[in-house]
């Protein structure tokens, strides 16, 4: 198993789910959902009383029960915590801030680090500290698509990952140039946290659909996001969209066959299998 996973994770799958480790049933539900949806990584929050002990225990447990998952630690603020998480077996670290010492600890261990940043200056500092991807945090506090678009204009090589993203926010964020998404409690939209499977699978399919449908340049981004948005609306309403129909829609959009696309949407609207 490769030590670093972010490059393949964000380029191939697009999402990094995150969950607290204290409730075993919820943790297992999210781990099961990640495996079933083809998402190869899961972040565990270091939040709340006794969170570190819970995360250490969960890393050990999931290594046995879900060996295909790369388990990482989130909410890592300093190098001392980073060292303990690395010793426990964390495959990557996620931070709300940019702490270069934490980045150095991750680099020394040969694992990925996703630091948090909220301004162009902080993003640049995170990149200079070795981060290939930078977490936009707190993304929910701002107009994230506008921020990403404006930030990437002078710095197109930056890879920004807004976190705690809701399903219906994906099309506009993709069109703005987000490199990936962190998903957490807002993904469930008030649903039972133990029923993560449908929601995570829907977001996974939604990200892939919008990524493919939006086209290869800025000219097609808005149209592609609108296409993805309509299909994501179906997913949000609990409609299970058959994968072959999604692939056909993508092909229609690539060919700019709008008539075929509209016919396909009618098919998808009737699909409940």
C-alpha positions as CSV (number, residue, x, y, z in Angstrom):
1,X,0.0,0.0,0.0
2,X,1.4,3.4,-1.0
3,X,2.3,5.8,1.8
4,X,0.8,8.9,0.1
5,X,-2.8,8.7,-1.1
6,X,-4.0,12.3,-1.7
7,X,-3.0,12.5,-5.3
8,X,-4.9,9.4,-6.4
9,X,-7.7,10.2,-3.9
10,X,-8.6,13.7,-5.1
11,X,-7.8,13.1,-8.8
12,X,-9.7,9.8,-9.0
13,X,-12.4,10.0,-6.3
14,X,-12.6,13.6,-5.3
15,X,-13.8,13.3,-1.7
16,X,-12.4,12.7,1.7
17,X,-15.0,11.7,4.3
18,X,-14.5,12.7,7.9
19,X,-16.2,11.4,11.1
20,X,-15.7,11.4,14.9
21,X,-14.4,8.1,16.3
22,X,-16.3,8.0,19.6
23,X,-19.5,6.1,18.4
24,X,-18.5,2.7,17.2
25,X,-21.8,2.2,15.2
26,X,-21.4,5.5,13.4
27,X,-17.8,4.9,12.7
28,X,-18.5,1.5,11.3
29,X,-21.3,2.9,9.1
30,X,-19.0,5.5,7.6
31,X,-16.2,3.0,7.0
32,X,-18.6,0.5,5.4
33,X,-20.0,3.3,3.2
34,X,-16.5,4.5,2.1
35,X,-15.6,1.0,1.0
36,X,-18.9,0.4,-0.7
37,X,-18.7,3.8,-2.5
38,X,-15.1,3.2,-3.7
39,X,-13.7,5.9,-1.4
40,X,-10.3,4.7,-0.2
41,X,-9.7,7.0,2.8
42,X,-11.4,8.1,6.0
43,X,-10.5,11.0,8.3
44,X,-11.1,10.7,12.0
45,X,-11.7,14.0,14.0
46,X,-9.6,14.8,17.1
47,X,-12.4,16.7,18.7
48,X,-14.1,16.5,22.1
49,X,-13.2,14.8,25.4
50,X,-11.0,11.7,25.1
51,X,-10.9,12.1,21.3
52,X,-7.3,11.1,21.0
53,X,-7.8,7.8,22.7
54,X,-10.8,7.1,20.6
55,X,-8.9,7.9,17.4
56,X,-5.9,5.7,18.3
57,X,-8.3,2.8,19.1
58,X,-10.3,3.3,15.9
59,X,-7.1,3.3,13.7
60,X,-6.1,0.0,15.2
61,X,-9.6,-1.5,14.8
62,X,-10.2,-0.3,11.3
63,X,-6.8,-1.6,10.2
64,X,-8.3,-5.0,10.9
65,X,-11.9,-4.6,9.9
66,X,-11.4,-2.3,6.8
67,X,-7.8,-3.0,5.6
68,X,-8.4,-1.3,2.3
69,X,-9.1,2.1,3.9
70,X,-6.3,4.6,4.5
71,X,-7.2,6.0,8.0
72,X,-6.0,9.5,8.9
73,X,-6.3,11.9,11.8
74,X,-8.0,15.3,11.5
75,X,-8.0,18.4,13.7
76,X,-4.2,18.1,14.2
77,X,-2.9,21.4,15.5
78,X,0.8,20.7,16.4
79,X,3.8,18.5,15.8
80,X,3.5,16.6,19.1
81,X,-0.1,15.5,18.3
82,X,1.1,14.7,14.7
83,X,3.8,12.4,16.1
84,X,1.4,10.5,18.3
85,X,-1.0,10.0,15.4
86,X,1.8,8.8,13.1
87,X,2.9,6.4,15.8
88,X,-0.7,5.1,16.1
89,X,-0.7,4.4,12.3
90,X,-2.4,7.4,10.8
91,X,-1.9,7.4,7.0
92,X,-2.4,11.2,6.6
93,X,-2.9,14.3,8.7
94,X,-5.5,17.1,8.3
95,X,-5.2,20.4,10.1
96,X,-7.5,23.4,10.5
97,X,-4.4,25.7,10.4
98,X,-1.0,25.7,8.7
99,X,1.6,24.7,11.3
100,X,4.9,24.0,9.4
101,X,6.2,21.7,12.2
102,X,3.1,19.5,11.7
103,X,3.9,19.4,8.0
104,X,7.5,18.5,8.7
105,X,6.4,15.6,10.9
106,X,4.2,14.3,8.1
107,X,7.0,14.7,5.5
108,X,9.5,12.9,7.7
109,X,7.0,10.0,8.0
110,X,6.3,10.0,4.3
111,X,2.6,10.7,4.6
112,X,0.2,13.3,3.3
113,X,-0.7,16.5,5.1
114,X,-3.7,18.7,4.4
115,X,-3.3,22.0,6.2
116,X,-6.0,24.6,6.6
117,X,-5.9,28.1,5.2
118,X,-8.4,31.0,4.9
119,X,-6.5,33.6,2.9
120,X,-4.3,33.7,-0.2
121,X,-1.3,34.4,2.1
122,X,-2.1,31.4,4.3
123,X,-2.5,29.2,1.2
124,X,0.9,30.3,-0.1
125,X,2.5,29.6,3.3
126,X,0.9,26.1,3.4
127,X,2.3,25.4,0.0
128,X,5.8,26.6,0.9
129,X,5.6,24.4,4.0
130,X,5.2,21.4,1.6
131,X,1.5,21.0,1.2
132,X,0.4,19.8,-2.3
133,X,-3.3,20.3,-1.4
134,X,-4.6,22.9,0.9
135,X,-7.8,22.7,2.9
136,X,-10.1,25.8,2.6
137,X,-11.3,26.3,6.2
138,X,-13.8,27.4,7.3
139,X,-15.3,27.2,3.8
140,X,-18.8,27.4,5.1
141,X,-18.2,30.9,6.5
142,X,-17.6,32.5,3.0
143,X,-18.8,32.4,-0.6
144,X,-16.4,29.5,-1.3
145,X,-16.9,29.3,-5.1
146,X,-16.2,33.0,-5.5
147,X,-13.2,32.8,-3.2
148,X,-11.8,29.8,-5.1
149,X,-12.3,31.3,-8.5
150,X,-10.6,34.6,-7.4
151,X,-7.7,32.8,-5.7
152,X,-7.0,30.5,-8.6
153,X,-7.0,33.3,-11.2
154,X,-3.4,34.5,-10.2
155,X,-2.4,31.1,-8.8
156,X,-3.8,28.4,-11.0
157,X,-1.5,25.7,-9.7
158,X,-3.0,25.8,-6.2
159,X,-5.2,22.9,-5.2
160,X,-7.9,23.9,-2.9
161,X,-10.1,21.5,-1.0
162,X,-13.2,23.0,0.8
163,X,-14.4,20.9,3.6
164,X,-17.7,19.9,5.3
165,X,-19.3,20.3,1.9
166,X,-23.0,19.6,1.3
167,X,-24.1,17.6,-1.7
168,X,-25.9,20.4,-3.5
169,X,-22.8,22.7,-3.2
170,X,-20.7,20.4,-5.4
171,X,-21.6,21.7,-8.9
172,X,-20.7,25.3,-8.2
173,X,-17.5,24.4,-6.3
174,X,-16.3,22.1,-9.2
175,X,-17.0,24.9,-11.7
176,X,-15.0,27.3,-9.6
177,X,-12.0,24.9,-9.6
178,X,-12.0,23.0,-6.3
179,X,-9.5,20.2,-6.4
180,X,-11.5,18.0,-4.1
181,X,-13.9,18.0,-1.1
182,X,-13.9,17.1,2.5
183,X,-17.3,15.8,3.6
184,X,-18.6,15.4,7.1
185,X,-21.8,16.1,9.2
186,X,-23.4,18.4,6.6
187,X,-23.4,15.6,4.0
188,X,-26.1,13.8,6.0
189,X,-28.4,16.8,6.0
190,X,-30.1,15.8,9.3
191,X,-30.3,12.0,8.5
192,X,-29.3,9.3,10.9
193,X,-25.4,9.3,11.0
194,X,-25.6,5.5,10.9
195,X,-27.2,5.7,7.4
196,X,-24.1,7.2,5.7
197,X,-24.0,4.7,2.8
198,X,-26.5,6.3,0.5
199,X,-25.3,9.8,1.2
200,X,-21.6,9.0,0.7
201,X,-22.3,7.0,-2.5
202,X,-24.5,9.8,-3.8
203,X,-21.8,12.4,-3.2
204,X,-19.1,10.2,-4.8
205,X,-21.2,9.7,-7.9
206,X,-22.2,13.3,-8.0
207,X,-18.5,14.5,-7.9
208,X,-17.6,12.1,-10.7
209,X,-20.5,13.2,-12.8
210,X,-19.9,16.9,-12.4
211,X,-16.2,16.5,-13.0
212,X,-16.8,14.7,-16.3
213,X,-19.8,16.7,-17.4
214,X,-18.3,20.1,-16.9
215,X,-16.1,19.9,-20.0
216,X,-12.4,20.5,-20.4
217,X,-12.3,24.3,-20.2
218,X,-13.9,27.3,-18.5
219,X,-16.4,27.8,-21.4
220,X,-18.2,24.6,-20.6
221,X,-17.8,24.7,-16.8
222,X,-21.1,26.5,-16.0
223,X,-23.1,24.3,-18.4
224,X,-21.5,21.2,-17.0
225,X,-22.2,22.2,-13.4
226,X,-25.9,22.8,-14.3
227,X,-26.1,19.4,-15.9
228,X,-24.6,17.8,-12.8
229,X,-26.8,19.9,-10.5
230,X,-29.9,18.6,-12.1
231,X,-28.8,15.0,-11.6
232,X,-27.6,15.7,-8.1
233,X,-31.1,17.0,-7.4
234,X,-32.4,13.5,-8.2
235,X,-29.8,12.0,-5.9
236,X,-30.8,14.4,-3.1
237,X,-34.4,13.2,-3.5
238,X,-33.4,9.7,-2.9
239,X,-33.5,8.5,-6.5
240,X,-30.9,5.8,-7.2
241,X,-29.4,6.7,-10.5
242,X,-28.2,3.6,-12.4
243,X,-24.5,4.0,-13.2
244,X,-25.0,3.1,-16.9
245,X,-27.4,6.0,-17.3
246,X,-24.9,8.4,-15.6
247,X,-22.2,7.3,-18.0
248,X,-24.6,7.9,-21.0
249,X,-25.4,11.4,-19.8
250,X,-21.7,12.1,-19.5
251,X,-21.2,10.9,-23.1
252,X,-24.1,13.0,-24.3
253,X,-22.7,16.2,-22.7
254,X,-19.2,15.5,-24.2
255,X,-20.8,15.2,-27.6
256,X,-23.0,18.3,-26.9
257,X,-26.0,16.2,-27.8
258,X,-28.5,18.2,-25.8
259,X,-31.6,16.4,-27.2
260,X,-30.1,13.0,-26.1
261,X,-29.3,14.6,-22.7
262,X,-32.8,15.7,-22.1
263,X,-34.2,12.3,-23.1
264,X,-31.7,10.7,-20.7
265,X,-32.8,12.9,-17.8
266,X,-36.4,11.6,-18.4
267,X,-35.1,8.1,-18.2
268,X,-33.2,8.8,-15.0
269,X,-36.2,10.5,-13.5
270,X,-38.1,7.3,-13.8
271,X,-35.2,5.1,-12.5
272,X,-35.7,3.7,-9.0
273,X,-33.7,0.5,-9.3
